[in-house]
CSV table of C-alpha atoms in Angstrom, one decimal:
chain,number,residue,atom,x,y,z
A,1,GLU,CA,17.8,-82.0,-85.6
A,2,VAL,CA,16.2,-79.9,-82.9
A,3,GLN,CA,14.8,-76.9,-84.6
A,4,LEU,CA,12.2,-74.1,-84.4
A,5,VAL,CA,10.8,-72.3,-87.5
A,6,GLU,CA,8.6,-69.2,-87.1
A,7,SER,CA,6.3,-67.9,-89.7
A,8,GLY,CA,3.3,-65.5,-90.0
A,9,GLY,CA,5.0,-62.1,-89.6
A,10,GLY,CA,4.3,-59.2,-91.9
A,11,LEU,CA,3.1,-55.6,-92.3
A,12,ILE,CA,-0.2,-55.0,-90.5
A,13,GLN,CA,-2.1,-51.8,-89.7
A,14,PRO,CA,-2.7,-50.6,-86.2
A,15,GLY,CA,-5.6,-52.4,-84.6
A,16,GLY,CA,-5.2,-55.4,-86.8
A,17,SER,CA,-4.6,-59.0,-86.0
A,18,LEU,CA,-1.9,-61.5,-86.8
A,19,ARG,CA,-1.1,-65.1,-85.9
A,20,LEU,CA,2.5,-66.3,-85.6
A,21,SER,CA,3.4,-69.9,-85.9
A,22,CYS,CA,6.4,-71.8,-84.6
A,23,ALA,CA,6.9,-75.3,-86.0
A,24,ALA,CA,9.1,-77.6,-83.9
A,25,SER,CA,11.1,-80.6,-85.1
A,26,GLY,CA,13.3,-83.0,-83.2
A,27,PHE,CA,11.4,-82.6,-79.9
A,28,THR,CA,7.8,-82.3,-78.6
A,29,VAL,CA,6.4,-78.9,-77.9
A,30,SER,CA,3.8,-80.1,-75.4
A,31,THR,CA,6.4,-81.6,-73.0
A,32,ASN,CA,8.5,-78.5,-72.8
A,33,TYR,CA,8.0,-74.9,-71.7
A,34,MET,CA,7.7,-72.7,-74.7
A,35,SER,CA,8.1,-68.9,-75.0
A,36,TRP,CA,7.7,-66.0,-77.3
A,37,VAL,CA,10.4,-63.3,-77.0
A,38,ARG,CA,10.4,-60.2,-79.1
A,39,GLN,CA,13.1,-57.6,-80.0
A,40,ALA,CA,12.1,-54.2,-81.2
A,41,PRO,CA,14.4,-52.6,-83.8
A,42,GLY,CA,17.7,-51.6,-82.2
A,43,LYS,CA,16.4,-52.6,-78.8
A,44,GLY,CA,16.8,-55.4,-76.3
A,45,LEU,CA,14.9,-58.7,-75.7
A,46,GLU,CA,11.5,-58.7,-74.1
A,47,TRP,CA,9.8,-61.9,-72.8
A,48,VAL,CA,6.2,-61.8,-74.2
A,49,SER,CA,4.5,-65.0,-73.2
A,50,VAL,CA,5.1,-68.4,-71.8
A,51,LEU,CA,3.2,-71.7,-72.1
A,52,TYR,CA,4.0,-74.4,-69.7
A,53,SER,CA,3.6,-78.1,-70.5
A,54,ALA,CA,0.7,-78.3,-68.1
A,55,GLY,CA,-1.1,-75.5,-70.0
A,56,THR,CA,-0.4,-72.6,-67.7
A,57,THR,CA,0.2,-69.3,-69.5
A,58,TYR,CA,1.8,-66.0,-68.7
A,59,TYR,CA,1.9,-62.7,-70.5
A,60,ALA,CA,3.9,-59.5,-70.2
A,61,ASP,CA,1.8,-56.6,-69.0
A,62,SER,CA,2.3,-54.9,-72.3
A,63,VAL,CA,0.4,-57.6,-74.2
A,64,LYS,CA,-2.0,-59.0,-71.6
A,65,GLY,CA,-5.5,-59.1,-73.0
A,66,ARG,CA,-4.4,-58.7,-76.6
A,67,PHE,CA,-2.1,-61.7,-77.2
A,68,THR,CA,-2.9,-65.4,-76.7
A,69,ILE,CA,-0.3,-68.2,-76.7
A,70,SER,CA,-1.4,-71.7,-77.6
A,71,ARG,CA,-0.2,-75.0,-79.2
A,72,ASP,CA,-1.4,-77.7,-81.5
A,73,ASN,CA,0.0,-81.0,-80.3
A,74,SER,CA,-0.9,-82.8,-83.4
A,75,LYS,CA,1.1,-80.3,-85.5
A,76,ASN,CA,3.8,-79.9,-82.8
A,77,THR,CA,3.4,-76.2,-83.3
A,78,LEU,CA,3.3,-73.1,-81.0
A,79,TYR,CA,1.2,-70.1,-81.8
A,80,LEU,CA,0.9,-66.5,-80.8
A,81,GLN,CA,-2.4,-64.8,-81.7
A,82,MET,CA,-1.9,-61.0,-81.6
A,83,ASN,CA,-4.9,-58.7,-81.6
A,84,SER,CA,-5.3,-55.0,-81.4
A,85,LEU,CA,-1.8,-54.5,-82.6
A,86,ARG,CA,0.0,-51.2,-81.9
A,87,ALA,CA,3.0,-49.5,-83.4
A,88,GLU,CA,5.0,-50.5,-80.3
A,89,ASP,CA,4.4,-54.2,-81.1
A,90,THR,CA,6.8,-53.8,-84.1
A,91,ALA,CA,9.6,-56.3,-83.5
A,92,VAL,CA,11.2,-59.5,-84.5
A,93,TYR,CA,9.4,-62.3,-82.7
A,94,TYR,CA,11.3,-65.4,-81.6
A,95,CYS,CA,9.9,-68.6,-80.2
A,96,ALA,CA,12.2,-70.5,-77.8
A,97,ARG,CA,12.2,-73.7,-75.8
A,98,GLU,CA,12.9,-74.0,-72.1
A,99,PRO,CA,13.8,-77.7,-71.9
A,100,ARG,CA,12.0,-80.1,-69.6
A,101,GLY,CA,12.9,-83.8,-69.4
A,102,ALA,CA,16.2,-85.6,-69.4
A,103,THR,CA,17.8,-82.1,-69.6
A,104,SER,CA,16.0,-79.3,-67.8
A,105,TYR,CA,17.1,-75.8,-67.7
A,106,TYR,CA,15.0,-73.6,-65.4
A,107,PHE,CA,14.0,-70.2,-66.9
A,108,ALA,CA,16.7,-70.5,-69.6
A,109,MET,CA,16.0,-71.1,-73.3
A,110,ASP,CA,18.3,-73.4,-75.2
A,111,VAL,CA,16.6,-73.6,-78.7
A,112,TRP,CA,15.5,-70.5,-80.6
A,113,GLY,CA,13.9,-70.0,-84.0
A,114,GLN,CA,15.3,-67.6,-86.6
A,115,GLY,CA,12.6,-65.0,-85.8
A,116,THR,CA,9.7,-63.5,-87.8
A,117,THR,CA,9.3,-59.8,-88.3
A,118,VAL,CA,6.1,-58.0,-87.4
A,119,THR,CA,5.7,-54.4,-88.5
A,120,VAL,CA,2.7,-52.4,-87.3
A,121,SER,CA,2.2,-49.3,-89.4
A,122,SER,CA,-0.4,-47.5,-91.4
B,1,GLN,CA,8.2,-55.6,-65.4
B,2,SER,CA,11.4,-53.7,-64.9
B,3,ALA,CA,14.4,-54.9,-66.9
B,4,LEU,CA,17.6,-56.0,-65.2
B,5,THR,CA,20.4,-53.4,-65.3
B,6,GLN,CA,23.4,-54.0,-67.5
B,7,PRO,CA,26.1,-51.7,-68.7
B,8,ALA,CA,25.4,-50.5,-72.2
B,9,SER,CA,28.9,-51.4,-73.5
B,10,VAL,CA,32.2,-53.0,-72.5
B,11,SER,CA,35.3,-53.5,-74.4
B,12,GLY,CA,38.5,-55.4,-74.2
B,13,SER,CA,41.5,-56.5,-76.2
B,14,PRO,CA,42.1,-60.0,-77.6
B,15,GLY,CA,43.3,-62.3,-74.9
B,16,GLN,CA,42.0,-60.1,-72.0
B,17,SER,CA,39.1,-60.9,-69.7
B,18,ILE,CA,36.0,-58.8,-69.3
B,19,THR,CA,33.1,-59.0,-66.9
B,20,ILE,CA,29.5,-57.9,-67.6
B,21,SER,CA,27.3,-57.2,-64.6
B,22,CYS,CA,23.5,-57.7,-64.3
B,23,THR,CA,21.8,-56.0,-61.4
B,24,GLY,CA,18.3,-56.8,-60.2
B,25,THR,CA,16.5,-57.1,-56.9
B,26,SER,CA,15.7,-59.7,-54.3
B,27,SER,CA,12.6,-60.5,-56.3
B,28,ASP,CA,14.6,-61.7,-59.2
B,29,VAL,CA,18.4,-62.1,-59.4
B,30,GLY,CA,19.0,-62.0,-55.7
B,31,GLY,CA,16.2,-64.3,-54.8
B,32,TYR,CA,16.7,-67.3,-57.1
B,33,ASN,CA,19.6,-69.1,-58.8
B,34,TYR,CA,17.9,-68.8,-62.1
B,35,VAL,CA,20.1,-66.4,-64.0
B,36,SER,CA,21.0,-67.1,-67.5
B,37,TRP,CA,23.1,-65.3,-70.2
B,38,TYR,CA,22.7,-65.1,-73.9
B,39,GLN,CA,25.0,-64.1,-76.7
B,40,GLN,CA,23.5,-62.4,-79.8
B,41,HIS,CA,25.4,-61.6,-83.0
B,42,PRO,CA,23.8,-59.0,-85.4
B,43,GLY,CA,20.9,-60.4,-87.3
B,44,LYS,CA,21.0,-63.7,-85.4
B,45,ALA,CA,18.9,-65.3,-82.7
B,46,PRO,CA,20.2,-65.3,-79.2
B,47,LYS,CA,22.3,-68.2,-78.0
B,48,LEU,CA,22.2,-69.6,-74.5
B,49,ILE,CA,25.7,-69.5,-72.9
B,50,ILE,CA,25.0,-69.8,-69.2
B,51,TYR,CA,22.1,-71.1,-67.3
B,52,GLU,CA,21.2,-71.3,-63.5
B,53,VAL,CA,23.9,-68.7,-62.7
B,54,SER,CA,27.0,-70.7,-63.6
B,55,ASN,CA,26.3,-73.7,-65.8
B,56,ARG,CA,27.4,-74.0,-69.4
B,57,PRO,CA,25.3,-75.9,-71.9
B,58,SER,CA,27.1,-78.6,-73.9
B,59,GLY,CA,29.3,-77.1,-76.6
B,60,VAL,CA,29.8,-73.6,-75.0
B,61,SER,CA,33.4,-72.6,-74.5
B,62,ASN,CA,34.7,-72.8,-70.9
B,63,ARG,CA,36.0,-69.2,-71.5
B,64,PHE,CA,32.5,-68.2,-70.5
B,65,SER,CA,31.7,-68.3,-66.8
B,66,GLY,CA,28.9,-67.0,-64.6
B,67,SER,CA,28.6,-66.0,-60.9
B,68,LYS,CA,26.2,-64.2,-58.6
B,69,SER,CA,26.6,-62.1,-55.4
B,70,GLY,CA,23.5,-60.7,-53.8
B,71,ASN,CA,21.4,-58.9,-56.4
B,72,THR,CA,24.1,-58.8,-59.0
B,73,ALA,CA,25.0,-61.6,-61.5
B,74,SER,CA,28.1,-61.5,-63.6
B,75,LEU,CA,29.3,-63.0,-66.9
B,76,THR,CA,33.1,-63.2,-67.4
B,77,ILE,CA,34.7,-63.9,-70.7
B,78,SER,CA,38.3,-64.9,-70.5
B,79,GLY,CA,40.8,-65.0,-73.4
B,80,LEU,CA,38.8,-62.6,-75.5
B,81,GLN,CA,38.5,-63.5,-79.2
B,82,ALA,CA,37.2,-61.5,-82.1
B,83,GLU,CA,34.2,-63.7,-82.5
B,84,ASP,CA,33.1,-62.8,-78.9
B,85,GLU,CA,32.1,-59.4,-80.2
B,86,ALA,CA,28.3,-59.4,-79.8
B,87,ASP,CA,25.5,-58.3,-77.6
B,88,TYR,CA,25.0,-60.1,-74.3
B,89,TYR,CA,21.8,-60.3,-72.3
B,90,CYS,CA,21.1,-61.6,-68.9
B,91,SER,CA,17.8,-62.9,-67.7
B,92,SER,CA,16.3,-64.1,-64.5
B,93,TYR,CA,13.2,-65.7,-63.0
B,94,THR,CA,11.1,-63.0,-61.4
B,95,ARG,CA,8.0,-62.9,-59.3
B,96,SER,CA,5.9,-61.0,-61.7
B,97,SER,CA,3.1,-61.4,-64.2
B,98,ILE,CA,5.5,-63.2,-66.5
B,99,PRO,CA,8.2,-65.3,-64.8
B,100,GLY,CA,11.1,-64.1,-66.8
B,101,VAL,CA,12.8,-60.7,-67.3
B,102,PHE,CA,15.8,-59.7,-69.4
B,103,GLY,CA,18.5,-57.2,-68.9
B,104,GLY,CA,18.8,-54.3,-71.3
B,105,GLY,CA,21.8,-55.8,-73.1
B,106,THR,CA,25.5,-55.1,-73.2
B,107,LYS,CA,27.5,-54.5,-76.4
B,108,LEU,CA,30.9,-56.1,-76.2
B,109,THR,CA,33.6,-54.7,-78.5
B,110,VAL,CA,36.8,-56.5,-79.0
B,111,LEU,CA,39.4,-53.9,-79.8
């Protein structure tokens, strides 16, 4: 079964760091485009970061310089390292797949995790 | 990155059709055929229902259809059903620091 499972969320003080993980099953992370998307309480979706199969990365202006997306091919897992956290980073964080290969959807995400909640508060 | 513009809410009765608009610019919606739509029920992850303007992933009902004219994309849901009540988000490729942008979301109420 194709699946994504996020973990690593929690309550963190402003200025702190957190690393989110997204474990994939049923497909290979490194051959697809992978994204982190967040949703603040009661708000809409925000594309946070993208990691292409070739290794290219992109970040929203709101997190650039503070967040780092990466993957561990041996663990088939995507990560989001979040530093210098702010109250406005409070959100549910989803990882999602933009498929590449036999089925390719361009700039559309067909598999999503259940989300992990990050709360930045003192 | 500026979000795409969607109406905050739409409503319709069972069996009716509704359309949700998604307005951007020539740098996103109008410039590329990379518009997608997502359905999100409360407390759940988004679900892809339309990709590349008008394509449906396998398993998505043909009651959902997408189109685009100029800088505005549209999602039409025909034969409204109670389970269609959800939030709907559009997204598009964009020439920006991150190659994707979402709309603000539209809450669909089935009366």
